Structures are given as structure tokens and as C-alpha cells.
GROMACS .gro file of C-alpha atoms in nm:
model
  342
    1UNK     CA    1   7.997  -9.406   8.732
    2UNK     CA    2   7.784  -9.174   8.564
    3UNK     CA    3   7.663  -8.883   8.777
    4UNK     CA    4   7.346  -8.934   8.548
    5UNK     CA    5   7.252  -9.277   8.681
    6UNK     CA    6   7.214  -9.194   9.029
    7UNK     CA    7   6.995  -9.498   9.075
    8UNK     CA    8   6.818  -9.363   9.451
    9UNK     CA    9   6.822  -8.989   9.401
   10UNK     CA   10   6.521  -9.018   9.642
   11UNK     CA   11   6.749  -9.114   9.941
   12UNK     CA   12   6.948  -8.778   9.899
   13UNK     CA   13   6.736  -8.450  10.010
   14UNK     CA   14   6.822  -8.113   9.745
   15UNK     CA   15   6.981  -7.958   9.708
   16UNK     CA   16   7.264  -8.140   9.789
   17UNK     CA   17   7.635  -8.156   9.746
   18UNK     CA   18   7.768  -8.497   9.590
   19UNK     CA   19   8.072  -8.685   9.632
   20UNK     CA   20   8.240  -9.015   9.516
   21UNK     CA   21   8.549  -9.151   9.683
   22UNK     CA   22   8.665  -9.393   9.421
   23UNK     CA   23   8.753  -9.076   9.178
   24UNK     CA   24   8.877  -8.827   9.474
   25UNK     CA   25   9.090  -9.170   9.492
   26UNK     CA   26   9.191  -9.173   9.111
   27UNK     CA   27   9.251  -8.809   9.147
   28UNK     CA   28   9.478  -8.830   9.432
   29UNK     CA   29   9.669  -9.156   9.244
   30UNK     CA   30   9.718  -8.889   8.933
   31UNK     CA   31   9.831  -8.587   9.136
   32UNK     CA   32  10.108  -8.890   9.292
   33UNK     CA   33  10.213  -9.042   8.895
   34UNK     CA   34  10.238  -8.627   8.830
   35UNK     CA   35  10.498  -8.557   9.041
   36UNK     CA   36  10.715  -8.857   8.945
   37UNK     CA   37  10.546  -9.139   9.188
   38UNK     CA   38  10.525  -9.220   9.552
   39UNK     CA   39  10.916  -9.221   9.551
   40UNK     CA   40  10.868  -8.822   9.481
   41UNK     CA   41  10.526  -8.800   9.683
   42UNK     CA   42  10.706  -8.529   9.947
   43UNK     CA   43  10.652  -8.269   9.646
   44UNK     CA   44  10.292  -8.330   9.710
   45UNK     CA   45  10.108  -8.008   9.926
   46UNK     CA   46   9.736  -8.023   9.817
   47UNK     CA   47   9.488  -7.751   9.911
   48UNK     CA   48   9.250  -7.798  10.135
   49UNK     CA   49   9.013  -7.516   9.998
   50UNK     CA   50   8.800  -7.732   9.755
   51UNK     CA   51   8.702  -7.993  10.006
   52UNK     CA   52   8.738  -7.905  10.305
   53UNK     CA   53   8.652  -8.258  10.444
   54UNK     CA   54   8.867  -8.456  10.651
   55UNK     CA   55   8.790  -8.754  10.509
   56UNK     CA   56   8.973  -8.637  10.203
   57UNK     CA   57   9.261  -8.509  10.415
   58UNK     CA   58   9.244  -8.894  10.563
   59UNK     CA   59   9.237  -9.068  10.186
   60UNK     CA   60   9.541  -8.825  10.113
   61UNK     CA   61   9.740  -8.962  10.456
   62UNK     CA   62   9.666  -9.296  10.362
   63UNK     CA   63   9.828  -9.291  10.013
   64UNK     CA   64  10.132  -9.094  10.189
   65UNK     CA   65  10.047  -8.735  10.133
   66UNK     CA   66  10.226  -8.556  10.418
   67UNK     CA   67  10.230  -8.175  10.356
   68UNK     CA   68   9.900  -7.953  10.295
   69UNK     CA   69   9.828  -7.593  10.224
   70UNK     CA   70   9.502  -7.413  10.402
   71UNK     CA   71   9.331  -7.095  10.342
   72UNK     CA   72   9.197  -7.088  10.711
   73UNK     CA   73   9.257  -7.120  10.999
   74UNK     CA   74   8.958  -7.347  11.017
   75UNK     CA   75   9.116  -7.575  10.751
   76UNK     CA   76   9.430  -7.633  10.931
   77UNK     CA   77   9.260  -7.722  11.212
   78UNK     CA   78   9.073  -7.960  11.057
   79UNK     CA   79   9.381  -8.122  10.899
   80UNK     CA   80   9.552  -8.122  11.220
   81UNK     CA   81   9.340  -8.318  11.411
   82UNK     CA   82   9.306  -8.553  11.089
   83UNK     CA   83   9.639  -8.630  11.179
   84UNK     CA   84   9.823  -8.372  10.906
   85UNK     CA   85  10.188  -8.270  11.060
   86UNK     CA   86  10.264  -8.002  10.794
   87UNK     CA   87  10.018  -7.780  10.719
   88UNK     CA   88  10.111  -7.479  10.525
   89UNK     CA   89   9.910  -7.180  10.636
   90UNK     CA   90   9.898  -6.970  10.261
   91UNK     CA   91   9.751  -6.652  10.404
   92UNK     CA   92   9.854  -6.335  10.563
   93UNK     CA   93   9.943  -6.470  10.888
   94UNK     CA   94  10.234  -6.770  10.788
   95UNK     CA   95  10.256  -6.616  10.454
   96UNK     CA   96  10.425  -6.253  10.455
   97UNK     CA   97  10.459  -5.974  10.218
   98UNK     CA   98  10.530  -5.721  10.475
   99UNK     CA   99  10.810  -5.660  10.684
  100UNK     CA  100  10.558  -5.501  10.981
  101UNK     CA  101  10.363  -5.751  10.949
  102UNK     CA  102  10.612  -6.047  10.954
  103UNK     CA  103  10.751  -5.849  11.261
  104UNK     CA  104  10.399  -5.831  11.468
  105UNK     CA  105  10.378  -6.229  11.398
  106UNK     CA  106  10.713  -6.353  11.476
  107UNK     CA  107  10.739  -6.114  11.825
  108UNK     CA  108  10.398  -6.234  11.932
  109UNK     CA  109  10.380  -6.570  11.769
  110UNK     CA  110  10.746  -6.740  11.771
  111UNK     CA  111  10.987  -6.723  12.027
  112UNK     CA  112  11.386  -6.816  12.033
  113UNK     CA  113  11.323  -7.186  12.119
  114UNK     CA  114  11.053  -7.227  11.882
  115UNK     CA  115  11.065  -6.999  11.607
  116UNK     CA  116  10.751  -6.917  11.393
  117UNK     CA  117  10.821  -7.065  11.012
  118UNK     CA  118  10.720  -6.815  10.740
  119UNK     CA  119  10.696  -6.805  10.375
  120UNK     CA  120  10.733  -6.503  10.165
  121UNK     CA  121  10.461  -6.462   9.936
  122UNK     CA  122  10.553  -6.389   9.641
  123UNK     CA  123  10.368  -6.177   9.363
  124UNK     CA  124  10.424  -6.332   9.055
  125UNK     CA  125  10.178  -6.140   8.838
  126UNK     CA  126   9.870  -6.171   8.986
  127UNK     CA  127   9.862  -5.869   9.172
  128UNK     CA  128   9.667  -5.982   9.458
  129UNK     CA  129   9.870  -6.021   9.745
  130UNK     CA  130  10.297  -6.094   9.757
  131UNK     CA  131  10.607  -5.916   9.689
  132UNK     CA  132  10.753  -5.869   9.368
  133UNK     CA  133  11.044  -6.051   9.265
  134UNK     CA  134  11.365  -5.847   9.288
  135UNK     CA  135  11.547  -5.656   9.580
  136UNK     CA  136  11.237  -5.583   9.770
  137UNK     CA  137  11.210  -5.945   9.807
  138UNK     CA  138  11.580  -6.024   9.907
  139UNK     CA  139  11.557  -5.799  10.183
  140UNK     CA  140  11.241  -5.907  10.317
  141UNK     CA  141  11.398  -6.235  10.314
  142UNK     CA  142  11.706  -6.110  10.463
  143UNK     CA  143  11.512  -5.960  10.767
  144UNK     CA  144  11.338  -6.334  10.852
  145UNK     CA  145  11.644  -6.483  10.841
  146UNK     CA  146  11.819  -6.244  11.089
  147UNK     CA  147  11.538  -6.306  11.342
  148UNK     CA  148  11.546  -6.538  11.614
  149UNK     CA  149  11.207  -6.542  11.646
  150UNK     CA  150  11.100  -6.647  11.279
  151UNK     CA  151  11.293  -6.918  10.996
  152UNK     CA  152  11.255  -6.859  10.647
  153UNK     CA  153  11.088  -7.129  10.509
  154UNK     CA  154  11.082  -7.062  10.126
  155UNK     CA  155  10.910  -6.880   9.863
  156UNK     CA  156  10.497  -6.954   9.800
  157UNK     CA  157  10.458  -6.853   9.445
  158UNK     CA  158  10.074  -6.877   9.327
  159UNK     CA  159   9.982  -6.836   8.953
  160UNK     CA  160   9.653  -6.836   8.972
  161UNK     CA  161   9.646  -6.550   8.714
  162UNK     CA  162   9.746  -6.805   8.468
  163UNK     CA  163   9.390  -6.955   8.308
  164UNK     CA  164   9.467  -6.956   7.957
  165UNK     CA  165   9.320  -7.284   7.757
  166UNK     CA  166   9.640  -7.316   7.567
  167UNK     CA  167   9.887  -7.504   7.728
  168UNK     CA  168  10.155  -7.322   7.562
  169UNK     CA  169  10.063  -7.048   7.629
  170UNK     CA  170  10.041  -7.097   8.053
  171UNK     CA  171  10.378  -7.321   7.946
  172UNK     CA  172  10.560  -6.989   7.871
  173UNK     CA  173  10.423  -6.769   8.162
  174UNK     CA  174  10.539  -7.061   8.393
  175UNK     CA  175  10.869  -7.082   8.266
  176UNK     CA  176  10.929  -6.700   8.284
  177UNK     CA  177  10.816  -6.710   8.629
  178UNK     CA  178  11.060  -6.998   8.732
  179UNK     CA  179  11.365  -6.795   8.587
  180UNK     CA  180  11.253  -6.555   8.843
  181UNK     CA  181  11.324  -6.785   9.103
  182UNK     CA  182  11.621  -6.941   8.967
  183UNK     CA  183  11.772  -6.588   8.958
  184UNK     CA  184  11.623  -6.470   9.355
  185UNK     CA  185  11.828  -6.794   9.442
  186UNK     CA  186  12.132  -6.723   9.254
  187UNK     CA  187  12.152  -6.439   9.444
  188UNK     CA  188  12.031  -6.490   9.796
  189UNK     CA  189  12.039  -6.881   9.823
  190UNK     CA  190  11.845  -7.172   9.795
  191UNK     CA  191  11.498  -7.177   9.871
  192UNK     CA  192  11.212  -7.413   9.940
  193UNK     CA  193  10.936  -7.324   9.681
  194UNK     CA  194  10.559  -7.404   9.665
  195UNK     CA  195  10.463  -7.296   9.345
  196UNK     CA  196  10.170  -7.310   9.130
  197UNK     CA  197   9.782  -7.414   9.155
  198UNK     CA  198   9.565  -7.648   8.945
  199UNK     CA  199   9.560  -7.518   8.608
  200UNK     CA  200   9.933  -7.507   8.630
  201UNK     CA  201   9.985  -7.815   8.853
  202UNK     CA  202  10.103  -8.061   8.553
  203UNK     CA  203  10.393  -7.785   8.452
  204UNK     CA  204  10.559  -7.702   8.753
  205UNK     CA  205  10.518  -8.104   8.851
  206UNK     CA  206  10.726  -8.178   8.520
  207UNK     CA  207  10.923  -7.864   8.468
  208UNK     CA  208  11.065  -7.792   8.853
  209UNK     CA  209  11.136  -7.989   9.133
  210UNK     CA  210  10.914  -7.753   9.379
  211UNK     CA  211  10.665  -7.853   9.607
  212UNK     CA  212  10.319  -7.816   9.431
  213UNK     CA  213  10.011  -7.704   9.598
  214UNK     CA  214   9.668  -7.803   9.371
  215UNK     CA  215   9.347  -7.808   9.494
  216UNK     CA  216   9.040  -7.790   9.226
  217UNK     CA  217   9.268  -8.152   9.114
  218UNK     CA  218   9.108  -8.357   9.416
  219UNK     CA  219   8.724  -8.294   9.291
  220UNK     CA  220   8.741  -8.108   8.971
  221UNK     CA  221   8.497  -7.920   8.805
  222UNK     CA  222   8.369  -7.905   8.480
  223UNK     CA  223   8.460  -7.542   8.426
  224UNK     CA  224   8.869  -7.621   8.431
  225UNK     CA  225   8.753  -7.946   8.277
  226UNK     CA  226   8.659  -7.779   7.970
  227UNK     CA  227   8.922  -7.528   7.961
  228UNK     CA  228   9.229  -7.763   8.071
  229UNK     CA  229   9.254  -8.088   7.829
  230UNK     CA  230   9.637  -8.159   8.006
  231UNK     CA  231   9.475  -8.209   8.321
  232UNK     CA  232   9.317  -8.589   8.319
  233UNK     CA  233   9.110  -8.555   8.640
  234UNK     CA  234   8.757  -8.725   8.688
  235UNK     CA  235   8.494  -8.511   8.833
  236UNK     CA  236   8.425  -8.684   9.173
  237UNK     CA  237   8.127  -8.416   9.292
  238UNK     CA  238   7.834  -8.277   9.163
  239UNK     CA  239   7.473  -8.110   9.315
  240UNK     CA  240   7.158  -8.282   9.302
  241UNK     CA  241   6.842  -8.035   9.274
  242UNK     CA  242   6.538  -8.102   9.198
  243UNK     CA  243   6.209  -7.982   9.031
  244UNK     CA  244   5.963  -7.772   9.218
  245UNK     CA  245   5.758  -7.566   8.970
  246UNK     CA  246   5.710  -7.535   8.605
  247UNK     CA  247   5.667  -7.142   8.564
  248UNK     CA  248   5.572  -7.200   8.164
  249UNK     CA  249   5.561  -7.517   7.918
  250UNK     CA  250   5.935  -7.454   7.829
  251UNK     CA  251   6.047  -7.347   8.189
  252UNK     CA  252   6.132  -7.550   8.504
  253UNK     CA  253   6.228  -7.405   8.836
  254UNK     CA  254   6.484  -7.553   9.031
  255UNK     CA  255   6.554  -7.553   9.445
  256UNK     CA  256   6.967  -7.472   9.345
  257UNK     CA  257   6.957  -7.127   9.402
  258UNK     CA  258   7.298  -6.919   9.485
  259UNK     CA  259   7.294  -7.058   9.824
  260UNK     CA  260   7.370  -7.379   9.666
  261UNK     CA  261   7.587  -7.371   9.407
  262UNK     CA  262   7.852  -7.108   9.333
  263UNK     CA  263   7.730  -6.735   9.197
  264UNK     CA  264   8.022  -6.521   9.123
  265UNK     CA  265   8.015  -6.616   8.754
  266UNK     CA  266   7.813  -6.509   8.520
  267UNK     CA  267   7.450  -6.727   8.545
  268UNK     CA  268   7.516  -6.925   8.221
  269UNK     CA  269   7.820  -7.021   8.386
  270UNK     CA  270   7.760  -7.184   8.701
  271UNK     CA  271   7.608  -7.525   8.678
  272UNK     CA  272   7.559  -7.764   8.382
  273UNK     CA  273   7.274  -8.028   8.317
  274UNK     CA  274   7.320  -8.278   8.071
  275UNK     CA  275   6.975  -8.387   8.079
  276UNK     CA  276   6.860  -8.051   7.984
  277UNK     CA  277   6.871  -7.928   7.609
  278UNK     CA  278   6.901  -7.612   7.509
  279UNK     CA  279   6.943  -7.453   7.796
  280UNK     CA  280   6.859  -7.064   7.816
  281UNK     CA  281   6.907  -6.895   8.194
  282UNK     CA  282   6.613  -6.720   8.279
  283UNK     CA  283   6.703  -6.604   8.648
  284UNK     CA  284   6.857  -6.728   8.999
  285UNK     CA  285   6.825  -6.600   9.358
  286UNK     CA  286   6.859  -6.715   9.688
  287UNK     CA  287   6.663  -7.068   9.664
  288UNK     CA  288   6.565  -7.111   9.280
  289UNK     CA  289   6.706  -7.121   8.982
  290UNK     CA  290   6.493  -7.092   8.660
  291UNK     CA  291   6.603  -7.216   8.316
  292UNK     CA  292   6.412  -7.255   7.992
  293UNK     CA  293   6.478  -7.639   7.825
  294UNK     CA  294   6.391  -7.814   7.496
  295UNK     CA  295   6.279  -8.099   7.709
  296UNK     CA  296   6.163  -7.920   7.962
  297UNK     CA  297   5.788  -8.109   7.936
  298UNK     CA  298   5.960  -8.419   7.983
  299UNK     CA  299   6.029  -8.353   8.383
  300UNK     CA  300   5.758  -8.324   8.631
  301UNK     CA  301   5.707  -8.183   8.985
  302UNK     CA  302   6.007  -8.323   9.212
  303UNK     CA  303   6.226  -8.523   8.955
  304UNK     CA  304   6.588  -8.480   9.076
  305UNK     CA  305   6.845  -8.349   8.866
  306UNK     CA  306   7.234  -8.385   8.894
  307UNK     CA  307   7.423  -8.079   8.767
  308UNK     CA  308   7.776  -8.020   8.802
  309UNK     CA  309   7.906  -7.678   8.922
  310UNK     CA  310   8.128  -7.492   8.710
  311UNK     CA  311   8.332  -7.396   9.032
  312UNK     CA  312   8.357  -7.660   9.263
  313UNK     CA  313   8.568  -7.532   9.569
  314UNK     CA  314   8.308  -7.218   9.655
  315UNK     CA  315   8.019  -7.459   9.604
  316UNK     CA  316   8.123  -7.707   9.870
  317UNK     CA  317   8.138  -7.428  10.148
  318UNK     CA  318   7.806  -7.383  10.067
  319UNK     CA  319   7.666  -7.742  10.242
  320UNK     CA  320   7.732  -7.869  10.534
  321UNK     CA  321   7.736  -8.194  10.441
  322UNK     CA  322   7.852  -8.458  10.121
  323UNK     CA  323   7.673  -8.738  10.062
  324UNK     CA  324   7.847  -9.027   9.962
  325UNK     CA  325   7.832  -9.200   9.602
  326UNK     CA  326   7.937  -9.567   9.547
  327UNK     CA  327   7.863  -9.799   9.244
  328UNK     CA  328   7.615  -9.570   9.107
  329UNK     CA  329   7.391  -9.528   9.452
  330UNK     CA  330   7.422  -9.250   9.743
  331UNK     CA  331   7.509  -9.478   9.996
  332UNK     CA  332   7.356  -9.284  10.334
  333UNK     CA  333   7.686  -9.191  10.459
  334UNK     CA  334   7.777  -8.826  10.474
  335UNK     CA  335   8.075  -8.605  10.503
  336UNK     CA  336   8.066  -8.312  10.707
  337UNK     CA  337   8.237  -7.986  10.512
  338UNK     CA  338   8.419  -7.966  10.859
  339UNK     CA  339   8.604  -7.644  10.749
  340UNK     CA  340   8.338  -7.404  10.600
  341UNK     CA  341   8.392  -7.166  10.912
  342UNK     CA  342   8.663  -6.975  10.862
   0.00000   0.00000   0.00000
């Protein structure tokens, strides 16, 4: 379908988050052929972050998906109840980097009988949260697995440092990052690993046998779309807004202001139109957004618009709801964003 051709953009109110089911399918069925098939399938931990919807957690049950990764709290609950047995908690809580830490969850958390299973996180160049590879590491490790309160689960090693266009060039930092590994287990033992996130997704699914954890892969935007040409994923969401002023002949004002469509980029860089020609960004706030168009004379008071968000995963916690696309027509069901508390 083309998100152009919405044939009844009157039945869907603005702005308003977009979603089609047949490519979250194809996306999911790609994610599957990329980590060797359905025979290899248990390498498979999606993020729940970009969708949280559970209907999406459902689609990936139904094609045999078994493990996910959360953010929240809020997300793992939501895949719970959806019927999601493994849920990987990738946060300060299940995730440790701290030996205090890891101590104040497993003594309050896990017990002898049922022991609290924790990841270390590992920092592997990003510098946002982890432990860097090397003895620091082994002896964190080392203190889980003397506990009987807490079992070392693995390693959780997240790129997401790693944007570069050039697959080559993320190629290399991969690679580097998986000798770090190889050597942590040559010298403390084996170790479950989730590595990765989207823009890396396609090298750790060919290069490793480690579970891998995308999320952006299951809707896509067109921001990694433009920048990732190894990743062959459809864009299965989009906004619709729609016209409701024309502040000058070569301006229109829009109702997809920052509370609808994701804002920490720079404004030229958060939604694209490809009705609109020669686009300059004249200003956004809470409830507008005002751009100047080539064609701007050509669109009148309250014609919709479908855009697609350059960042899709901080754009769907904006709405509550995802209104269903089939065959080219919103269909009038919707999909609650279940997980958008945190």
C-alpha cells in the first residue's frame, strides 16, 4: 500500500498515529529469514519500545517469537499478559552494572528457591550505562554467580552508538566488539549474549550466533530507512495531520505539533511529506507545525496529510491509540499503545 492513498482519511481524526499489520507482518517474516529461519527463531528477542502494542507482541507469538526485551516495567507487563514467557527486562533493575545495586535486587527481589536472573550490562562504547569489558566485568560476574539469590544470565551488549550509513564501517565496530566477548568467555566461561539493536541487527544475525534484540525493525522509520540500505524493512506506520490554517500563500499550518510526532531532532528532521515540495520548516510547538511548500496553494482548510516520522519508537508513545490500515483504507479498528506508562 501506499501511505499516500489513504482512500478514507476522513474516518481517522489528526493527528493520528498509523499502522498496517500486513508489513509489521513482512517485517516480523524478515527479522525470522535474518536469523537463519524459524528453525533458528529462539535467537529472536525483539524490543518492545517502538510499539508498545500487544497486538504486535500477539503477531510475534503467533509466528513463534518467544523471548522479548522491555524498557519498562509497563512493557513487560503488557507482554506478559499477552501471553510472553520471557521477557527480558534491559534496564537498571534485571540489567546490572553495579555490584550494590545487583546486591539490593537479588536480597530483596530473589530468594534461594527462586533466584532473580540478571544480565550484566555491558558498555561496549556507548558510554551510557554498562560495564566495560575486562576484569571489572569478570568480577561482577563472578559475584552473581556466587549468590544464591541471583543466576547469571549472560551478557546484554547494546551498540546503539553504532549509526554510521556505511555498512562497513558499523561491520568493523561490530566485529571488534564481538572479539570482546569471545575473549570475556575465554576467560570466565560461556555466556548467553543479547547483543545489538536495529541498525546492527543484520550483522550480529549473520556474524554471531547471539540472541538479537531489534526494535525500530517491527515498524521502521524513514530516518534508519534512509541511512540503512542493508536493512529491507517496509515502513508499516506513519501520522496523519491535517490542514488547519494557511498563515501566507506559500505556508500551511499543520495540527502535528511536538505532542504528536517526535521533537528531539532537529525540526527539518522529524517528519517527511511527500506530497509537499520544497519543504522549508518555519516553526513547531505544542499543537502546530508550520512549513513553507511549493504546492502549498494546492491544499485547503482540513485536507489530511500522511507524513512519516523520522523516529518512530518516541512517536508512538505519544498516542494512545493506532488506527488500523488494510488494503489502502483505515479500517475503524484501533490499537491501544498499552505500554506508554512507564
Amino acid at each position: 500500500m501506499d501511505w499516500m492513498s489513504l482512500q478514507n482519511p476522513q474516518d481517522v481524526p489528526s493527528p493520528g498515529l498509523l499502522i498496517d499489520p500486513h508489513r509489521v507482518q513482512s517485517n516480523i517474516d524478515r527479522m525470522i529469514s535474518m536469523v537463519g529461519g524459524h528453525g533458528h527463531i529462539a535467537r529472536l528477542r525483539p524490543h518492545l519500545k517502538t510499539h508498545k502494542m500487544a497486538q504486535v507482541v500477539q503477531m510475534q507469538l503467533d509466528s513463534g517469537i518467544r523471548r522479548f526485551k522491555a524498557a519498562t516495567l509497563a512493557e513487560a507487563e503488557m507482554a506478559a499478559v499477552a501471553g510472553a514467557e520471557d521477557v527480558l527486562l534491559a534496564h537498571q533493575l534485571v540489567v546490572v552494572d553495579d555490584a550494590e545495586a545487583m546486591k539490593a535486587v537479588a536480597s530483596q527481589v530473589g530468594t534461594r528457591g527462586r533466584p532473580v536472573h540478571m544480565y550484566v550490562d555491558v558498555d561496549c562504547g556507548m558510554g551510557r550505562t554498562g560495564i566495560e569489558f575486562g576484569a571489572g566485568l569478570g568480577r561482577l560476574r563472578r559475584d552473581i554467580e556466587r549468590r544464591h539469590d541471583a543466576v547469571f544470565s549472560g551478557l546484554h551488549v547494546y551498540d546503539g552508538h553504532l549509526h554510521s550509513p556505511d555498512v562497513q564501517v558499523r561491520r568493523a565496530a561490530v566485529e571488534s566488539i564481538i572479539q570482546q566477548v569471545q575473549e570475556h568467555v575465554a576467560s570466565y566461561g560461556p555466556a548467553a549474549v543479547v547483543g545489538g539493536g536495529s541498525p546492527t541487527f543484520g550483522l550480529w544475525a549473520t556474524g554471531t550466533d547471539s540472541q538479537c534484540s531489534p526494535g525500530t525493525c517491527l515498524l521502521w522509520d524513514i530516518g534508519y530507512g534512509q541511512e540503512f540500505d542493508d536493512l529491507p524493512f517496509a515502513l508499516a506506520a506513519a501520522v496523519l495531520t491535517r490542514v488547519i490554517s494557511k498563515p501566507g500563500r506559500d505556508r500551511i499550518c499543520l495540527d502535528l505539533g511536538y505532542k504528536a510526532v517526535a521533537a528531539e531532532m532537529p525540526l527539518e528532521k522529524r517528519v517527511h511529506f511527500p506530497v509537499l515540495h520544497e519543504v522549508g520548516w518555519v516553526s513547531q510547538s505544542e499543537e502546530h507545525l508550520v512549513v513553507s511548500s511549493a504546492n502549498a496553494a494546492s491544499f485547503s482548510i482540513g485536507d489530511a496529510l500522511v507524513g512519516y516520522p523520522l523516529h518512530i519508537c518516541p512517536t508512538v508513545a505519544l498516542h494512545a491509540e493506532a488506527h488500523v490500515v488494510a488494503g489502502g483504507r483505515a479500517t475503524g479498528e484501533r490499537w491501544r499503545v498499552a505500554a506508554r506508562d512507564r
